[in-house]
XYZ file of N, CA and C in Angstrom:
453
model
N 188.416 -45.296 -70.898
C 188.595 -46.156 -72.219
C 187.115 -45.593 -73.055
N 187.676 -45.396 -74.342
C 186.555 -44.919 -75.050
C 186.449 -43.535 -75.072
N 187.434 -42.644 -75.680
C 187.494 -41.291 -75.954
C 186.548 -40.973 -76.716
N 186.161 -41.719 -77.634
C 184.886 -41.095 -78.658
C 183.443 -41.169 -77.912
N 183.561 -42.386 -77.237
C 181.983 -42.726 -76.479
C 181.979 -41.495 -75.412
N 183.181 -41.330 -74.475
C 183.076 -40.235 -73.550
C 182.688 -38.971 -74.196
N 183.175 -38.608 -75.279
C 182.933 -37.106 -75.720
C 181.723 -37.137 -76.456
N 181.389 -38.054 -77.126
C 180.085 -38.036 -77.951
C 178.930 -38.907 -77.775
N 179.185 -39.861 -76.498
C 178.180 -40.786 -76.223
C 177.997 -41.991 -77.179
N 177.056 -42.744 -77.206
C 176.973 -43.905 -78.053
C 176.789 -43.576 -79.274
N 177.735 -44.015 -80.173
C 177.468 -43.644 -81.680
C 175.984 -44.342 -82.319
N 175.155 -43.841 -82.730
C 173.967 -44.519 -83.363
C 174.221 -45.444 -84.337
N 175.166 -44.967 -85.175
C 175.541 -46.148 -86.252
C 177.190 -46.275 -86.115
N 177.857 -47.306 -85.491
C 179.166 -47.400 -85.291
C 179.664 -47.371 -86.793
N 180.931 -46.834 -87.084
C 181.583 -46.751 -88.201
C 182.292 -47.871 -88.704
N 181.592 -49.066 -88.333
C 182.241 -50.351 -88.896
C 181.676 -50.935 -90.051
N 182.365 -51.038 -90.971
C 181.929 -51.332 -92.347
C 181.990 -52.879 -92.747
N 182.724 -53.618 -91.656
C 182.890 -55.064 -92.075
C 183.394 -55.678 -90.894
N 182.965 -56.806 -90.127
C 183.411 -57.346 -88.978
C 183.425 -59.000 -89.471
N 184.520 -59.576 -89.029
C 184.909 -60.920 -89.249
C 185.441 -61.668 -87.782
N 184.704 -62.598 -87.583
C 185.232 -63.636 -86.506
C 185.615 -65.016 -87.056
N 186.759 -65.316 -86.529
C 187.170 -66.663 -86.959
C 187.624 -67.485 -85.761
N 187.253 -68.848 -85.731
C 187.446 -69.873 -84.850
C 187.956 -70.990 -85.550
N 189.362 -71.383 -85.322
C 190.069 -72.407 -85.980
C 189.850 -73.598 -85.113
N 189.621 -74.746 -85.595
C 189.870 -76.041 -84.877
C 190.611 -77.108 -85.802
N 190.692 -78.379 -85.298
C 191.551 -79.092 -86.017
C 190.660 -79.761 -87.133
N 191.580 -79.719 -88.182
C 190.714 -80.323 -89.560
C 189.795 -81.315 -89.486
N 188.482 -81.286 -89.840
C 187.538 -82.094 -89.838
C 187.531 -82.956 -90.966
N 187.734 -84.314 -90.799
C 187.838 -85.211 -92.087
C 186.386 -85.125 -92.991
N 185.146 -85.222 -92.206
C 183.948 -85.320 -92.759
C 183.665 -84.135 -93.635
N 184.297 -83.021 -93.597
C 184.180 -81.889 -94.773
C 184.971 -82.145 -95.887
N 185.655 -83.135 -96.132
C 186.551 -83.634 -97.149
C 185.795 -84.742 -97.930
N 184.819 -85.153 -97.443
C 184.017 -86.319 -98.198
C 183.215 -85.658 -99.343
N 183.306 -86.578 -100.503
C 182.372 -86.175 -101.806
C 181.167 -85.871 -101.438
N 180.596 -86.578 -100.631
C 178.935 -86.285 -100.099
C 178.901 -85.626 -98.906
N 178.614 -84.316 -98.783
C 178.282 -83.696 -97.827
C 177.042 -83.478 -97.011
N 176.198 -84.272 -97.629
C 174.751 -83.944 -97.270
C 174.356 -84.382 -95.817
N 174.999 -85.180 -95.199
C 174.731 -85.246 -93.719
C 175.205 -84.217 -92.865
N 176.426 -83.754 -93.306
C 176.976 -82.347 -92.494
C 176.185 -81.231 -92.893
N 175.687 -81.079 -94.088
C 174.827 -79.840 -94.477
C 173.672 -79.954 -93.681
N 172.938 -81.245 -93.759
C 171.524 -81.227 -93.014
C 171.748 -80.905 -91.306
N 172.985 -81.505 -90.990
C 173.022 -81.165 -89.301
C 173.376 -79.614 -89.061
N 173.993 -79.058 -90.036
C 174.196 -77.598 -90.040
C 173.143 -76.821 -90.295
N 172.457 -77.199 -91.257
C 171.034 -76.370 -91.435
C 170.264 -76.696 -90.643
N 170.022 -77.664 -89.521
C 169.100 -77.503 -88.510
C 169.313 -76.483 -87.792
N 170.538 -75.956 -87.596
C 170.780 -74.915 -86.661
C 170.786 -73.476 -87.090
N 171.090 -73.457 -88.463
C 171.413 -72.224 -89.105
C 170.141 -71.844 -90.138
N 169.300 -72.566 -90.569
C 168.430 -72.381 -91.512
C 167.536 -71.171 -91.304
N 167.019 -70.865 -90.336
C 166.114 -69.782 -89.998
C 166.792 -68.351 -90.288
N 168.208 -68.331 -89.465
C 168.951 -67.117 -89.673
C 169.717 -66.942 -91.096
N 169.955 -68.013 -91.907
C 170.813 -68.120 -93.031
C 170.088 -68.996 -93.888
N 169.153 -68.755 -94.402
C 168.504 -69.607 -95.254
C 169.166 -70.019 -96.691
N 170.190 -69.029 -97.221
C 170.810 -69.202 -98.512
C 172.049 -70.186 -98.355
N 172.201 -71.316 -98.888
C 173.480 -72.172 -98.603
C 174.070 -72.269 -100.223
N 175.444 -72.030 -100.070
C 176.229 -72.283 -101.489
C 177.278 -72.957 -100.918
N 177.467 -74.152 -101.859
C 178.638 -74.885 -101.572
C 179.773 -74.457 -102.727
N 180.970 -74.136 -101.935
C 182.015 -73.736 -103.194
C 183.315 -74.417 -102.862
N 184.128 -74.528 -103.893
C 185.258 -74.979 -103.684
C 186.344 -74.037 -103.857
N 187.243 -73.768 -102.819
C 188.189 -72.664 -103.106
C 189.435 -73.412 -103.366
N 190.264 -72.701 -104.231
C 191.501 -73.184 -104.549
C 192.544 -72.287 -103.882
N 193.581 -73.082 -103.337
C 194.645 -72.337 -102.338
C 195.948 -72.980 -102.656
N 196.978 -72.363 -102.207
C 198.404 -72.671 -102.604
C 199.081 -72.954 -101.316
N 199.675 -74.260 -101.381
C 200.443 -74.638 -99.928
C 202.039 -74.677 -100.523
N 202.630 -73.677 -99.680
C 204.151 -73.679 -100.040
C 204.942 -74.283 -98.681
N 205.913 -74.952 -98.944
C 206.670 -75.811 -97.837
C 208.102 -75.519 -98.257
N 208.704 -74.806 -97.147
C 210.218 -74.447 -97.437
C 210.938 -75.540 -96.514
N 211.949 -76.091 -97.157
C 212.941 -76.923 -96.413
C 214.245 -76.884 -96.826
N 215.201 -77.719 -96.508
C 216.614 -77.700 -96.761
C 217.139 -77.774 -98.342
N 216.116 -78.496 -99.076
C 216.165 -78.791 -100.398
C 215.509 -77.714 -101.072
N 214.972 -76.388 -100.614
C 214.394 -75.344 -101.239
C 212.939 -75.438 -100.815
N 211.873 -75.276 -101.942
C 210.777 -75.129 -101.534
C 209.905 -75.838 -102.479
N 208.714 -76.305 -102.276
C 207.968 -77.143 -102.894
C 206.469 -76.120 -102.868
N 205.679 -76.345 -103.763
C 204.526 -75.813 -103.981
C 203.390 -76.811 -104.427
N 202.162 -76.847 -103.827
C 201.126 -77.844 -104.584
C 199.800 -76.838 -104.413
N 198.977 -77.084 -105.420
C 197.671 -76.500 -105.329
C 196.659 -77.368 -104.408
N 195.877 -76.510 -103.619
C 194.820 -77.406 -102.686
C 193.490 -76.881 -103.098
N 192.557 -77.831 -103.044
C 191.222 -77.450 -103.563
C 190.479 -77.989 -102.075
N 189.649 -77.020 -101.579
C 188.874 -77.188 -100.303
C 187.445 -76.970 -100.322
N 186.508 -77.815 -99.817
C 185.118 -77.503 -99.935
C 184.866 -76.482 -98.829
N 183.997 -75.462 -99.314
C 183.424 -74.719 -98.288
C 181.943 -74.640 -98.246
N 181.400 -74.397 -96.911
C 179.871 -74.230 -96.846
C 179.630 -72.765 -96.487
N 178.787 -72.209 -97.431
C 178.492 -70.703 -97.245
C 176.992 -70.754 -96.642
N 176.653 -70.000 -95.475
C 175.425 -70.187 -95.093
C 175.383 -68.487 -95.029
N 173.983 -67.979 -95.694
C 173.811 -66.545 -96.050
C 172.324 -65.951 -95.485
N 172.689 -64.890 -95.097
C 171.240 -64.332 -94.629
C 170.419 -63.950 -95.850
N 169.233 -63.678 -95.832
C 168.196 -63.348 -96.816
C 168.713 -61.992 -97.506
N 169.081 -60.914 -96.868
C 169.615 -59.933 -97.391
C 171.083 -59.722 -97.769
N 171.824 -60.997 -97.423
C 173.330 -61.131 -97.993
C 174.074 -60.389 -97.363
N 173.527 -59.820 -96.158
C 174.558 -59.001 -95.349
C 175.254 -59.750 -94.162
N 174.877 -60.759 -93.824
C 175.362 -61.805 -92.856
C 175.881 -62.945 -93.503
N 176.733 -63.658 -92.841
C 177.190 -65.132 -93.311
C 178.196 -65.825 -92.474
N 177.751 -67.174 -92.482
C 178.881 -68.066 -91.899
C 179.448 -68.955 -92.928
N 180.893 -69.213 -92.763
C 181.751 -70.068 -93.735
C 182.054 -71.314 -92.699
N 181.769 -72.360 -93.147
C 182.185 -73.443 -92.510
C 183.309 -74.246 -93.475
N 184.649 -74.272 -93.225
C 185.565 -74.990 -93.739
C 186.162 -76.073 -92.925
N 186.886 -76.968 -93.473
C 187.209 -78.153 -92.797
C 187.948 -77.750 -91.481
N 188.780 -76.408 -91.357
C 189.289 -76.393 -90.228
C 189.017 -75.053 -89.661
N 187.976 -74.480 -89.766
C 187.650 -73.202 -89.201
C 186.110 -72.669 -89.507
N 185.648 -71.939 -88.702
C 184.352 -71.232 -88.743
C 184.590 -69.692 -88.965
N 184.004 -69.293 -89.915
C 183.969 -67.732 -90.067
C 182.692 -67.274 -90.075
N 182.523 -66.176 -89.114
C 181.422 -65.291 -89.132
C 181.467 -63.933 -89.345
N 180.505 -63.454 -90.340
C 181.160 -62.060 -90.824
C 179.767 -61.255 -91.323
N 180.032 -60.042 -91.003
C 178.884 -59.155 -91.568
C 179.125 -57.744 -92.067
N 178.438 -57.376 -92.988
C 178.685 -56.039 -93.557
C 177.565 -55.356 -92.948
N 176.978 -55.322 -91.974
C 175.934 -54.675 -91.387
C 175.932 -54.731 -89.941
N 176.867 -54.091 -89.241
C 177.317 -54.378 -88.042
C 176.220 -53.554 -86.999
N 175.407 -53.956 -86.160
C 174.849 -53.098 -85.456
C 175.577 -52.959 -84.016
N 175.869 -53.725 -83.176
C 176.283 -53.729 -81.952
C 176.882 -54.972 -81.522
N 177.901 -55.242 -80.632
C 178.525 -56.415 -80.244
C 177.521 -57.443 -79.790
N 176.668 -57.167 -78.574
C 175.853 -58.149 -78.580
C 174.964 -59.127 -79.537
N 174.685 -58.213 -80.612
C 173.997 -58.674 -81.756
C 174.818 -59.715 -82.491
N 176.291 -59.090 -82.798
C 177.278 -60.008 -83.482
C 177.688 -61.152 -82.640
N 178.031 -61.044 -81.415
C 178.175 -62.208 -80.390
C 177.192 -63.337 -80.466
N 175.831 -62.863 -80.752
C 174.772 -63.968 -80.629
C 175.098 -64.777 -82.121
N 175.370 -64.093 -83.145
C 175.595 -64.782 -84.408
C 176.851 -65.879 -84.118
N 177.883 -65.060 -83.497
C 179.024 -66.323 -83.457
C 178.494 -67.439 -82.388
N 177.770 -67.104 -81.201
C 177.419 -68.353 -80.656
C 176.628 -69.164 -81.426
N 175.746 -68.733 -82.292
C 174.971 -69.538 -83.137
C 175.580 -70.380 -84.074
N 176.881 -69.929 -84.682
C 177.779 -70.500 -85.686
C 178.460 -71.559 -84.691
N 179.019 -71.237 -83.642
C 179.745 -72.390 -82.795
C 178.869 -73.469 -82.332
N 177.862 -73.378 -81.888
C 176.695 -74.229 -81.511
C 176.729 -75.419 -82.552
N 176.446 -74.726 -83.796
C 176.063 -75.518 -85.051
C 177.374 -76.291 -85.311
N 178.384 -75.814 -85.263
C 179.866 -76.416 -85.782
C 179.994 -77.612 -84.527
N 179.878 -77.365 -83.254
C 180.000 -78.296 -82.135
C 178.969 -79.258 -82.370
N 177.837 -79.228 -82.657
C 176.923 -80.229 -82.909
C 176.878 -81.050 -83.931
N 177.164 -80.288 -85.133
C 177.408 -81.300 -86.599
C 178.639 -81.675 -86.581
N 179.958 -81.208 -85.990
C 181.033 -82.031 -86.311
C 181.578 -82.412 -85.213
N 180.974 -82.251 -84.076
C 181.616 -82.766 -82.747
C 182.944 -82.193 -82.498
N 183.009 -80.854 -82.721
C 184.662 -80.307 -82.436
C 184.438 -80.184 -80.868
N 185.969 -80.706 -80.463
C 185.984 -80.798 -79.065
C 186.935 -79.619 -78.387
N 187.699 -79.021 -79.314
C 188.748 -78.035 -78.817
C 189.012 -77.136 -80.059
N 189.648 -75.915 -79.790
C 190.116 -74.896 -80.669
C 191.333 -74.595 -80.671
N 191.852 -74.144 -81.779
C 193.374 -73.747 -81.821
C 193.719 -72.388 -81.971
N 192.583 -71.478 -82.521
C 192.753 -70.367 -82.285
C 191.394 -69.397 -82.570
N 191.501 -68.238 -81.922
C 190.119 -67.410 -82.169
C 190.882 -66.006 -82.521
N 189.899 -65.217 -83.284
C 190.224 -64.106 -83.535
C 188.600 -63.054 -84.122
N 189.189 -61.849 -83.851
C 187.961 -60.868 -84.376
C 188.703 -59.797 -84.944
N 187.966 -59.412 -86.037
C 188.555 -58.329 -87.022
C 187.414 -57.274 -87.586
N 187.477 -55.907 -87.310
C 186.721 -54.887 -87.786
C 187.398 -54.087 -88.661
N 186.643 -53.708 -89.651
C 187.097 -52.550 -90.459
C 186.263 -51.614 -90.349
N 186.981 -50.311 -89.887
C 186.216 -49.112 -89.916
C 186.304 -48.024 -90.757
N 185.451 -47.239 -90.992
C 185.452 -46.181 -92.049
C 184.998 -44.735 -91.372
N 185.901 -44.047 -91.120
C 185.167 -42.888 -90.385
C 185.739 -41.706 -91.331
N 184.831 -40.844 -91.490
C 184.843 -39.725 -92.477
C 184.894 -38.570 -91.340
N 186.012 -37.749 -91.587
C 186.284 -36.718 -90.756
C 185.927 -35.388 -91.374
N 185.647 -35.416 -92.644
C 185.099 -34.377 -93.315
C 183.854 -34.013 -92.835
N 182.898 -35.180 -92.366
C 181.639 -34.770 -92.001
C 181.574 -34.364 -90.654
N 182.383 -34.692 -89.877
C 182.260 -34.183 -88.415
C 183.769 -33.978 -87.954
N 184.299 -32.612 -88.200
C 185.858 -32.540 -87.831
C 186.261 -32.472 -86.483
N 185.384 -32.809 -85.689
C 185.537 -32.919 -84.167
C 185.977 -34.372 -83.855
N 185.685 -35.213 -84.782
C 185.818 -36.776 -84.202
C 187.443 -37.069 -84.669
């Protein structure tokens, strides 16, 4: 496993330009309340050291339902809490039904895994999430073959 690693050793700077982790859980009604101060306080107690910037955003989405009578569409508005690092390269997004951990500065997996654990611990503690519906991780690589034709 790892043709590049076997041939060239460990890459000093992995060619990963963006990494995203998603953990989906049952929708949390406390994230739909008008006043999120108690949830924010609980999350910040776990995340403030690494993610001191907090942005509350309202995202607009579209819900499309297909059925025997055709389809129906409705616009949805959803609150999101964005916890962002000082350098704005790392962040966590807490939505009513999922946690996203992302970075534009990927060092290695153990470092990213620690960020994932911190996010999961914060969500479990603040929202009392007991089980998960889905989990995923995605990386976007950018390799320039003109710099090293042997890669």
